[in-house]
């Protein structure tokens, strides 16, 4: 991450609310802050691409009187995403393109015992090479990258996560996990880019965003959204 460029994606981390609706209210407050909108002038819709339902699926924010997704201003999109793990909630606000965020407890991913349904042969081989002390973190890095990507694409786990391959950072000087997929798996030809972030103690975090260049991420504490909005 670097602060030299205006961030493409703002990540705001906070304490998880008592209800899922409270977390969505936090997302809406963060989105309103990011675009300098008056409280109450923004609303959040959800859209399920499978059944068309409006009570689950990808979140979309809108400013009153505008189309969903155009909250940042006429013709200017603000894409958002939300994830919860343990006592934390994380929201992503993207000015660059559709975004997905995922946070997970490293221990919970290790305990899940879902390697066979979560990871493909390439990933299982890469994980087998990781020294024992880094294995749980590596597993969580791959899994959060996949979930973030599936949210950015909008399909969630309706697509088999093994259709995506997340390569671990570190090899060949690559600083971020990289995403690839075989064509024909119900995934778009162009895939989002992945960025890891520090989601807090014991957690792994990843953002996936459709951008042409390596996205710049800025991670902020919840209290930031009471201050001045970003330039
Ligand atoms: C999206 C999904 C990967 C989230 O997994 P998770 O790790 O359990 O939960 P997280 O806390 O990280 O994320 C939950 C948030 O993901 C977002 N989300 C849900 N579906 C999404 C989708 N298709 N695309 C992008 N984001 C989505 C929502 O903001 C949700 O919060 P909400 O329930 O308050 O609205 C998983 O729930 C999933 O795949 N759901 C889709 C299943 C589906 O399509 N079923 C068909 C229904 S008709």
PDB file of C-alpha atoms and ligand atoms in Angstrom:
ATOM      1  CA  UNK A   1       0.000   0.000   0.000  1.00  0.00           C
ATOM      2  CA  UNK A   2       1.121   3.537  -0.662  1.00  0.00           C
ATOM      3  CA  UNK A   3      -0.428   6.895   0.192  1.00  0.00           C
ATOM      4  CA  UNK A   4       1.035   8.640  -2.848  1.00  0.00           C
ATOM      5  CA  UNK A   5      -2.060   8.052  -4.975  1.00  0.00           C
ATOM      6  CA  UNK A   6      -5.645   8.820  -4.058  1.00  0.00           C
ATOM      7  CA  UNK A   7      -6.969   5.509  -2.748  1.00  0.00           C
ATOM      8  CA  UNK A   8      -9.152   3.463  -5.086  1.00  0.00           C
ATOM      9  CA  UNK A   9     -10.734   1.686  -2.154  1.00  0.00           C
ATOM     10  CA  UNK A  10     -11.344   2.801   1.418  1.00  0.00           C
ATOM     11  CA  UNK A  11     -11.744   0.032   3.967  1.00  0.00           C
ATOM     12  CA  UNK A  12     -13.428   0.976   7.234  1.00  0.00           C
ATOM     13  CA  UNK A  13     -13.094  -1.466  10.138  1.00  0.00           C
ATOM     14  CA  UNK A  14     -15.366  -1.355  13.146  1.00  0.00           C
ATOM     15  CA  UNK A  15     -16.904  -3.351  15.970  1.00  0.00           C
ATOM     16  CA  UNK A  16     -19.591  -5.705  14.717  1.00  0.00           C
ATOM     17  CA  UNK A  17     -23.119  -4.517  15.408  1.00  0.00           C
ATOM     18  CA  UNK A  18     -25.669  -6.395  17.493  1.00  0.00           C
ATOM     19  CA  UNK A  19     -27.614  -7.210  14.337  1.00  0.00           C
ATOM     20  CA  UNK A  20     -26.776  -7.643  10.669  1.00  0.00           C
ATOM     21  CA  UNK A  21     -28.973  -4.614   9.980  1.00  0.00           C
ATOM     22  CA  UNK A  22     -26.739  -2.538  12.275  1.00  0.00           C
ATOM     23  CA  UNK A  23     -23.737  -3.509  10.148  1.00  0.00           C
ATOM     24  CA  UNK A  24     -25.584  -2.445   7.010  1.00  0.00           C
ATOM     25  CA  UNK A  25     -26.348   0.878   8.717  1.00  0.00           C
ATOM     26  CA  UNK A  26     -22.604   1.223   9.384  1.00  0.00           C
ATOM     27  CA  UNK A  27     -21.933   0.563   5.699  1.00  0.00           C
ATOM     28  CA  UNK A  28     -24.450   3.215   4.723  1.00  0.00           C
ATOM     29  CA  UNK A  29     -22.958   5.747   7.157  1.00  0.00           C
ATOM     30  CA  UNK A  30     -19.471   5.081   5.784  1.00  0.00           C
ATOM     31  CA  UNK A  31     -20.704   5.468   2.203  1.00  0.00           C
ATOM     32  CA  UNK A  32     -22.464   8.747   3.053  1.00  0.00           C
ATOM     33  CA  UNK A  33     -19.306  10.040   4.711  1.00  0.00           C
ATOM     34  CA  UNK A  34     -17.141   9.042   1.738  1.00  0.00           C
ATOM     35  CA  UNK A  35     -19.258  11.034  -0.717  1.00  0.00           C
ATOM     36  CA  UNK A  36     -20.071  13.911   1.655  1.00  0.00           C
ATOM     37  CA  UNK A  37     -23.785  13.142   1.611  1.00  0.00           C
ATOM     38  CA  UNK A  38     -26.188  14.411   4.273  1.00  0.00           C
ATOM     39  CA  UNK A  39     -27.416  11.747   6.727  1.00  0.00           C
ATOM     40  CA  UNK A  40     -30.653  10.284   5.429  1.00  0.00           C
ATOM     41  CA  UNK A  41     -29.935  11.160   1.798  1.00  0.00           C
ATOM     42  CA  UNK A  42     -28.546   7.715   1.056  1.00  0.00           C
ATOM     43  CA  UNK A  43     -30.187   4.327   0.964  1.00  0.00           C
ATOM     44  CA  UNK A  44     -28.957   0.770   0.610  1.00  0.00           C
ATOM     45  CA  UNK A  45     -30.521  -1.861  -1.625  1.00  0.00           C
ATOM     46  CA  UNK A  46     -29.564  -5.474  -2.018  1.00  0.00           C
ATOM     47  CA  UNK A  47     -29.749  -7.462  -5.193  1.00  0.00           C
ATOM     48  CA  UNK A  48     -29.580 -11.224  -5.628  1.00  0.00           C
ATOM     49  CA  UNK A  49     -28.548 -12.150  -9.169  1.00  0.00           C
ATOM     50  CA  UNK A  50     -29.955 -15.669  -8.695  1.00  0.00           C
ATOM     51  CA  UNK A  51     -33.548 -15.023  -7.696  1.00  0.00           C
ATOM     52  CA  UNK A  52     -33.824 -11.244  -8.116  1.00  0.00           C
ATOM     53  CA  UNK A  53     -34.603 -10.954  -4.387  1.00  0.00           C
ATOM     54  CA  UNK A  54     -34.095  -7.617  -2.670  1.00  0.00           C
ATOM     55  CA  UNK A  55     -33.505  -8.905   0.868  1.00  0.00           C
ATOM     56  CA  UNK A  56     -30.108 -10.505   0.244  1.00  0.00           C
ATOM     57  CA  UNK A  57     -27.220 -10.410  -2.200  1.00  0.00           C
ATOM     58  CA  UNK A  58     -24.832  -7.686  -3.276  1.00  0.00           C
ATOM     59  CA  UNK A  59     -25.306  -4.353  -1.468  1.00  0.00           C
ATOM     60  CA  UNK A  60     -25.781  -1.223  -3.597  1.00  0.00           C
ATOM     61  CA  UNK A  61     -25.908   2.313  -2.256  1.00  0.00           C
ATOM     62  CA  UNK A  62     -27.779   5.131  -3.877  1.00  0.00           C
ATOM     63  CA  UNK A  63     -28.250   8.818  -3.260  1.00  0.00           C
ATOM     64  CA  UNK A  64     -31.908   9.929  -3.159  1.00  0.00           C
ATOM     65  CA  UNK A  65     -33.222  10.392  -6.684  1.00  0.00           C
ATOM     66  CA  UNK A  66     -30.350   8.578  -8.416  1.00  0.00           C
ATOM     67  CA  UNK A  67     -29.860   5.095  -9.796  1.00  0.00           C
ATOM     68  CA  UNK A  68     -28.440   2.385  -7.523  1.00  0.00           C
ATOM     69  CA  UNK A  69     -24.659   2.520  -7.460  1.00  0.00           C
ATOM     70  CA  UNK A  70     -24.387   6.176  -8.496  1.00  0.00           C
ATOM     71  CA  UNK A  71     -24.107   7.507  -4.953  1.00  0.00           C
ATOM     72  CA  UNK A  72     -20.806   9.254  -5.654  1.00  0.00           C
ATOM     73  CA  UNK A  73     -22.579  11.654  -8.043  1.00  0.00           C
ATOM     74  CA  UNK A  74     -24.137  11.645 -11.499  1.00  0.00           C
ATOM     75  CA  UNK A  75     -22.191   9.227 -13.647  1.00  0.00           C
ATOM     76  CA  UNK A  76     -19.797   8.465 -10.804  1.00  0.00           C
ATOM     77  CA  UNK A  77     -20.188   5.126  -9.122  1.00  0.00           C
ATOM     78  CA  UNK A  78     -19.553   4.166  -5.556  1.00  0.00           C
ATOM     79  CA  UNK A  79     -19.383   0.401  -5.148  1.00  0.00           C
ATOM     80  CA  UNK A  80     -19.542  -1.126  -1.693  1.00  0.00           C
ATOM     81  CA  UNK A  81     -19.077  -4.428   0.085  1.00  0.00           C
ATOM     82  CA  UNK A  82     -19.398  -5.763   3.633  1.00  0.00           C
ATOM     83  CA  UNK A  83     -17.978  -8.627   5.685  1.00  0.00           C
ATOM     84  CA  UNK A  84     -18.156  -9.790   9.285  1.00  0.00           C
ATOM     85  CA  UNK A  85     -15.906 -12.052  11.334  1.00  0.00           C
ATOM     86  CA  UNK A  86     -15.848 -12.553  15.078  1.00  0.00           C
ATOM     87  CA  UNK A  87     -16.473  -9.198  16.702  1.00  0.00           C
ATOM     88  CA  UNK A  88     -15.468  -7.139  13.646  1.00  0.00           C
ATOM     89  CA  UNK A  89     -17.168  -5.712  10.595  1.00  0.00           C
ATOM     90  CA  UNK A  90     -15.362  -4.393   7.535  1.00  0.00           C
ATOM     91  CA  UNK A  91     -16.778  -2.324   4.717  1.00  0.00           C
ATOM     92  CA  UNK A  92     -15.144  -1.450   1.406  1.00  0.00           C
ATOM     93  CA  UNK A  93     -15.961   1.742  -0.503  1.00  0.00           C
ATOM     94  CA  UNK A  94     -14.669   1.754  -4.056  1.00  0.00           C
ATOM     95  CA  UNK A  95     -14.406   4.620  -6.492  1.00  0.00           C
ATOM     96  CA  UNK A  96     -12.573   2.374  -8.961  1.00  0.00           C
ATOM     97  CA  UNK A  97     -15.073  -0.358  -9.794  1.00  0.00           C
ATOM     98  CA  UNK A  98     -17.107  -3.214  -8.337  1.00  0.00           C
ATOM     99  CA  UNK A  99     -15.572  -4.399  -5.088  1.00  0.00           C
ATOM    100  CA  UNK A 100     -15.734  -7.322  -2.696  1.00  0.00           C
ATOM    101  CA  UNK A 101     -14.339  -7.568   0.816  1.00  0.00           C
ATOM    102  CA  UNK A 102     -13.859 -10.546   3.088  1.00  0.00           C
ATOM    103  CA  UNK A 103     -12.500 -10.897   6.597  1.00  0.00           C
ATOM    104  CA  UNK A 104     -12.102 -14.209   8.362  1.00  0.00           C
ATOM    105  CA  UNK A 105     -10.704 -15.527  11.605  1.00  0.00           C
ATOM    106  CA  UNK A 106      -7.467 -17.339  10.743  1.00  0.00           C
ATOM    107  CA  UNK A 107      -8.262 -19.987  13.382  1.00  0.00           C
ATOM    108  CA  UNK A 108     -11.814 -20.473  12.122  1.00  0.00           C
ATOM    109  CA  UNK A 109     -10.601 -21.097   8.565  1.00  0.00           C
ATOM    110  CA  UNK A 110      -8.044 -23.586   9.900  1.00  0.00           C
ATOM    111  CA  UNK A 111     -10.749 -25.391  11.910  1.00  0.00           C
ATOM    112  CA  UNK A 112     -13.272 -25.400   9.066  1.00  0.00           C
ATOM    113  CA  UNK A 113     -11.785 -28.542   7.562  1.00  0.00           C
ATOM    114  CA  UNK A 114     -13.114 -27.628   4.124  1.00  0.00           C
ATOM    115  CA  UNK A 115      -9.906 -27.907   2.100  1.00  0.00           C
ATOM    116  CA  UNK A 116     -11.388 -30.372  -0.379  1.00  0.00           C
ATOM    117  CA  UNK A 117     -14.330 -28.155  -1.295  1.00  0.00           C
ATOM    118  CA  UNK A 118     -12.574 -24.793  -0.929  1.00  0.00           C
ATOM    119  CA  UNK A 119      -9.205 -25.244  -2.624  1.00  0.00           C
ATOM    120  CA  UNK A 120      -8.238 -26.686  -5.991  1.00  0.00           C
ATOM    121  CA  UNK A 121      -5.235 -28.900  -6.712  1.00  0.00           C
ATOM    122  CA  UNK A 122      -2.937 -25.947  -7.504  1.00  0.00           C
ATOM    123  CA  UNK A 123      -3.774 -24.299  -4.185  1.00  0.00           C
ATOM    124  CA  UNK A 124      -3.507 -27.531  -2.198  1.00  0.00           C
ATOM    125  CA  UNK A 125      -0.050 -28.085  -3.689  1.00  0.00           C
ATOM    126  CA  UNK A 126       0.990 -24.527  -2.774  1.00  0.00           C
ATOM    127  CA  UNK A 127      -0.338 -24.947   0.766  1.00  0.00           C
ATOM    128  CA  UNK A 128       1.593 -28.185   1.151  1.00  0.00           C
ATOM    129  CA  UNK A 129       4.805 -26.198   0.568  1.00  0.00           C
ATOM    130  CA  UNK A 130       4.091 -23.633   3.307  1.00  0.00           C
ATOM    131  CA  UNK A 131       5.996 -24.179   6.582  1.00  0.00           C
ATOM    132  CA  UNK A 132       3.700 -25.326   9.394  1.00  0.00           C
ATOM    133  CA  UNK A 133       3.881 -22.026  11.288  1.00  0.00           C
ATOM    134  CA  UNK A 134       2.529 -20.109   8.288  1.00  0.00           C
ATOM    135  CA  UNK A 135      -0.008 -22.659   7.079  1.00  0.00           C
ATOM    136  CA  UNK A 136      -3.108 -21.317   8.836  1.00  0.00           C
ATOM    137  CA  UNK A 137      -2.423 -17.755   7.682  1.00  0.00           C
ATOM    138  CA  UNK A 138      -1.773 -18.961   4.118  1.00  0.00           C
ATOM    139  CA  UNK A 139      -5.048 -20.886   4.092  1.00  0.00           C
ATOM    140  CA  UNK A 140      -6.942 -17.796   5.285  1.00  0.00           C
ATOM    141  CA  UNK A 141      -5.182 -15.622   2.691  1.00  0.00           C
ATOM    142  CA  UNK A 142      -6.371 -17.866  -0.133  1.00  0.00           C
ATOM    143  CA  UNK A 143      -9.888 -18.205   1.247  1.00  0.00           C
ATOM    144  CA  UNK A 144     -10.452 -14.477   1.870  1.00  0.00           C
ATOM    145  CA  UNK A 145      -9.123 -13.755  -1.631  1.00  0.00           C
ATOM    146  CA  UNK A 146     -11.660 -16.145  -3.136  1.00  0.00           C
ATOM    147  CA  UNK A 147     -14.614 -14.843  -1.146  1.00  0.00           C
ATOM    148  CA  UNK A 148     -13.690 -11.229  -1.845  1.00  0.00           C
ATOM    149  CA  UNK A 149     -13.441 -12.013  -5.570  1.00  0.00           C
ATOM    150  CA  UNK A 150     -16.768 -13.866  -5.640  1.00  0.00           C
ATOM    151  CA  UNK A 151     -18.400 -10.864  -3.956  1.00  0.00           C
ATOM    152  CA  UNK A 152     -16.804  -8.389  -6.371  1.00  0.00           C
ATOM    153  CA  UNK A 153     -18.144 -10.503  -9.249  1.00  0.00           C
ATOM    154  CA  UNK A 154     -21.497 -10.585  -7.437  1.00  0.00           C
ATOM    155  CA  UNK A 155     -22.067 -14.347  -7.488  1.00  0.00           C
ATOM    156  CA  UNK A 156     -20.912 -15.305  -4.007  1.00  0.00           C
ATOM    157  CA  UNK A 157     -20.594 -19.010  -3.330  1.00  0.00           C
ATOM    158  CA  UNK A 158     -23.069 -19.932  -6.060  1.00  0.00           C
ATOM    159  CA  UNK A 159     -19.853 -20.431  -8.057  1.00  0.00           C
ATOM    160  CA  UNK A 160     -17.612 -23.278  -6.935  1.00  0.00           C
ATOM    161  CA  UNK A 161     -14.687 -21.535  -5.187  1.00  0.00           C
ATOM    162  CA  UNK A 162     -12.308 -24.121  -6.667  1.00  0.00           C
ATOM    163  CA  UNK A 163     -12.926 -22.511 -10.061  1.00  0.00           C
ATOM    164  CA  UNK A 164     -10.760 -19.608  -8.878  1.00  0.00           C
ATOM    165  CA  UNK A 165      -7.064 -19.985  -8.126  1.00  0.00           C
ATOM    166  CA  UNK A 166      -5.482 -17.620  -5.631  1.00  0.00           C
ATOM    167  CA  UNK A 167      -1.689 -17.691  -5.651  1.00  0.00           C
ATOM    168  CA  UNK A 168       0.049 -16.885  -2.413  1.00  0.00           C
ATOM    169  CA  UNK A 169       2.138 -13.720  -2.265  1.00  0.00           C
ATOM    170  CA  UNK A 170       5.819 -14.022  -1.553  1.00  0.00           C
ATOM    171  CA  UNK A 171       7.034 -16.114  -4.453  1.00  0.00           C
ATOM    172  CA  UNK A 172       8.993 -14.190  -7.076  1.00  0.00           C
ATOM    173  CA  UNK A 173       8.727 -10.937  -5.132  1.00  0.00           C
ATOM    174  CA  UNK A 174       4.951 -10.698  -5.660  1.00  0.00           C
ATOM    175  CA  UNK A 175       3.530  -8.669  -2.795  1.00  0.00           C
ATOM    176  CA  UNK A 176      -0.149  -9.481  -3.233  1.00  0.00           C
ATOM    177  CA  UNK A 177      -2.114 -12.647  -3.910  1.00  0.00           C
ATOM    178  CA  UNK A 178      -3.009 -13.084  -7.568  1.00  0.00           C
ATOM    179  CA  UNK A 179      -6.201 -14.422  -9.050  1.00  0.00           C
ATOM    180  CA  UNK A 180      -6.720 -16.621 -12.070  1.00  0.00           C
ATOM    181  CA  UNK A 181      -9.479 -18.856 -13.419  1.00  0.00           C
ATOM    182  CA  UNK A 182     -10.054 -21.254 -16.255  1.00  0.00           C
ATOM    183  CA  UNK A 183     -12.524 -19.811 -18.776  1.00  0.00           C
ATOM    184  CA  UNK A 184     -15.973 -21.400 -18.854  1.00  0.00           C
ATOM    185  CA  UNK A 185     -16.600 -21.633 -15.140  1.00  0.00           C
ATOM    186  CA  UNK A 186     -19.329 -18.997 -15.057  1.00  0.00           C
ATOM    187  CA  UNK A 187     -16.754 -16.346 -14.244  1.00  0.00           C
ATOM    188  CA  UNK A 188     -16.020 -13.161 -16.219  1.00  0.00           C
ATOM    189  CA  UNK A 189     -13.059 -13.109 -18.603  1.00  0.00           C
ATOM    190  CA  UNK A 190     -11.528 -10.195 -16.717  1.00  0.00           C
ATOM    191  CA  UNK A 191     -11.070 -10.871 -13.043  1.00  0.00           C
ATOM    192  CA  UNK A 192     -10.755  -8.445 -10.137  1.00  0.00           C
ATOM    193  CA  UNK A 193      -7.391  -7.681  -8.550  1.00  0.00           C
ATOM    194  CA  UNK A 194      -6.672  -8.727  -4.992  1.00  0.00           C
ATOM    195  CA  UNK A 195      -5.144  -6.766  -2.126  1.00  0.00           C
ATOM    196  CA  UNK A 196      -4.566  -8.115   1.377  1.00  0.00           C
ATOM    197  CA  UNK A 197      -4.990  -5.866   4.373  1.00  0.00           C
ATOM    198  CA  UNK A 198      -4.510  -6.029   8.134  1.00  0.00           C
ATOM    199  CA  UNK A 199      -7.991  -6.638   9.523  1.00  0.00           C
ATOM    200  CA  UNK A 200      -6.848  -6.905  13.154  1.00  0.00           C
ATOM    201  CA  UNK A 201      -5.456  -9.518  15.487  1.00  0.00           C
ATOM    202  CA  UNK A 202      -6.187 -13.081  14.415  1.00  0.00           C
ATOM    203  CA  UNK A 203      -7.981 -11.991  11.255  1.00  0.00           C
ATOM    204  CA  UNK A 204      -7.173 -12.145   7.554  1.00  0.00           C
ATOM    205  CA  UNK A 205      -8.608  -9.574   5.182  1.00  0.00           C
ATOM    206  CA  UNK A 206      -8.780  -9.242   1.409  1.00  0.00           C
ATOM    207  CA  UNK A 207     -10.325  -6.825  -1.055  1.00  0.00           C
ATOM    208  CA  UNK A 208     -11.035  -7.657  -4.695  1.00  0.00           C
ATOM    209  CA  UNK A 209     -11.717  -4.802  -7.072  1.00  0.00           C
ATOM    210  CA  UNK A 210     -12.157  -4.422 -10.813  1.00  0.00           C
ATOM    211  CA  UNK A 211      -9.418  -1.969 -11.752  1.00  0.00           C
ATOM    212  CA  UNK A 212      -6.894  -1.735 -14.549  1.00  0.00           C
ATOM    213  CA  UNK A 213      -3.943  -0.968 -12.250  1.00  0.00           C
ATOM    214  CA  UNK A 214      -2.930  -2.411  -8.896  1.00  0.00           C
ATOM    215  CA  UNK A 215      -5.474  -0.873  -6.543  1.00  0.00           C
ATOM    216  CA  UNK A 216      -4.441   1.451  -3.739  1.00  0.00           C
ATOM    217  CA  UNK A 217      -6.173   0.681  -0.475  1.00  0.00           C
ATOM    218  CA  UNK A 218      -6.500   2.810   2.636  1.00  0.00           C
ATOM    219  CA  UNK A 219      -7.657   1.138   5.855  1.00  0.00           C
ATOM    220  CA  UNK A 220      -9.379   3.354   8.410  1.00  0.00           C
ATOM    221  CA  UNK A 221     -10.844   2.839  11.890  1.00  0.00           C
ATOM    222  CA  UNK A 222     -14.586   3.326  12.370  1.00  0.00           C
ATOM    223  CA  UNK A 223     -14.061   6.666  14.112  1.00  0.00           C
ATOM    224  CA  UNK A 224     -12.761   8.158  10.862  1.00  0.00           C
ATOM    225  CA  UNK A 225     -16.246   8.416   9.423  1.00  0.00           C
ATOM    226  CA  UNK A 226     -17.118  11.036  12.021  1.00  0.00           C
ATOM    227  CA  UNK A 227     -14.367  13.273  10.657  1.00  0.00           C
ATOM    228  CA  UNK A 228     -13.871  15.106   7.394  1.00  0.00           C
ATOM    229  CA  UNK A 229     -14.612  13.077   4.263  1.00  0.00           C
ATOM    230  CA  UNK A 230     -11.716  12.066   2.038  1.00  0.00           C
ATOM    231  CA  UNK A 231     -10.656  14.606  -0.635  1.00  0.00           C
TER     232      UNK A 231
HETATM  233  C1  LIG B   1     -21.713 -13.731  -0.089  1.00  0.00           C
HETATM  234  C2  LIG B   1     -21.164 -14.851   0.769  1.00  0.00           C
HETATM  235  C3  LIG B   1     -19.905 -15.384   0.093  1.00  0.00           C
HETATM  236  C4  LIG B   1     -20.848 -14.232   2.151  1.00  0.00           C
HETATM  237  O1  LIG B   1     -20.236 -15.144   2.983  1.00  0.00           O
HETATM  238  P1  LIG B   1     -19.902 -14.997   4.558  1.00  0.00           P
HETATM  239  O2  LIG B   1     -18.418 -15.150   4.709  1.00  0.00           O
HETATM  240  O3  LIG B   1     -20.754 -15.961   5.256  1.00  0.00           O
HETATM  241  O4  LIG B   1     -20.381 -13.582   5.069  1.00  0.00           O
HETATM  242  P2  LIG B   1     -19.699 -12.141   5.102  1.00  0.00           P
HETATM  243  O5  LIG B   1     -19.963 -11.561   6.433  1.00  0.00           O
HETATM  244  O6  LIG B   1     -18.283 -12.152   4.636  1.00  0.00           O
HETATM  245  O7  LIG B   1     -20.551 -11.341   4.000  1.00  0.00           O
HETATM  246  C5  LIG B   1     -21.937 -11.106   4.147  1.00  0.00           C
HETATM  247  C6  LIG B   1     -22.313  -9.982   3.208  1.00  0.00           C
HETATM  248  O8  LIG B   1     -21.964 -10.343   1.867  1.00  0.00           O
HETATM  249  C7  LIG B   1     -22.741  -9.544   0.990  1.00  0.00           C
HETATM  250  N1  LIG B   1     -23.249 -10.394  -0.083  1.00  0.00           N
HETATM  251  C8  LIG B   1     -24.190 -11.367  -0.006  1.00  0.00           C
HETATM  252  N2  LIG B   1     -24.374 -11.918  -1.234  1.00  0.00           N
HETATM  253  C9  LIG B   1     -23.535 -11.267  -2.084  1.00  0.00           C
HETATM  254  C10 LIG B   1     -23.293 -11.369  -3.478  1.00  0.00           C
HETATM  255  N3  LIG B   1     -23.931 -12.253  -4.257  1.00  0.00           N
HETATM  256  N4  LIG B   1     -22.370 -10.545  -4.031  1.00  0.00           N
HETATM  257  C11 LIG B   1     -21.705  -9.641  -3.281  1.00  0.00           C
HETATM  258  N5  LIG B   1     -21.923  -9.501  -1.936  1.00  0.00           N
HETATM  259  C12 LIG B   1     -22.825 -10.308  -1.362  1.00  0.00           C
HETATM  260  C13 LIG B   1     -23.848  -8.911   1.832  1.00  0.00           C
HETATM  261  O9  LIG B   1     -23.479  -7.561   2.071  1.00  0.00           O
HETATM  262  C14 LIG B   1     -23.780  -9.705   3.120  1.00  0.00           C
HETATM  263  O10 LIG B   1     -24.217  -8.951   4.232  1.00  0.00           O
HETATM  264  P3  LIG B   1     -25.817  -8.891   4.560  1.00  0.00           P
HETATM  265  O11 LIG B   1     -26.230 -10.302   4.768  1.00  0.00           O
HETATM  266  O12 LIG B   1     -25.936  -8.047   5.787  1.00  0.00           O
HETATM  267  O13 LIG B   1     -26.492  -8.262   3.379  1.00  0.00           O
HETATM  268  C15 LIG B   1     -22.151 -16.017   0.945  1.00  0.00           C
HETATM  269  O14 LIG B   1     -23.150 -15.652   1.875  1.00  0.00           O
HETATM  270  C16 LIG B   1     -22.857 -16.361  -0.366  1.00  0.00           C
HETATM  271  O15 LIG B   1     -22.277 -16.902  -1.263  1.00  0.00           O
HETATM  272  N6  LIG B   1     -24.107 -15.982  -0.500  1.00  0.00           N
HETATM  273  C17 LIG B   1     -24.810 -16.127  -1.809  1.00  0.00           C
HETATM  274  C18 LIG B   1     -25.604 -17.413  -1.848  1.00  0.00           C
HETATM  275  C19 LIG B   1     -26.634 -17.285  -2.939  1.00  0.00           C
HETATM  276  O16 LIG B   1     -26.493 -16.605  -3.908  1.00  0.00           O
HETATM  277  N7  LIG B   1     -27.740 -17.945  -2.735  1.00  0.00           N
HETATM  278  C20 LIG B   1     -28.812 -17.836  -3.639  1.00  0.00           C
HETATM  279  C21 LIG B   1     -29.983 -17.174  -2.939  1.00  0.00           C
HETATM  280  S1  LIG B   1     -31.406 -17.100  -3.987  1.00  0.00           S
END
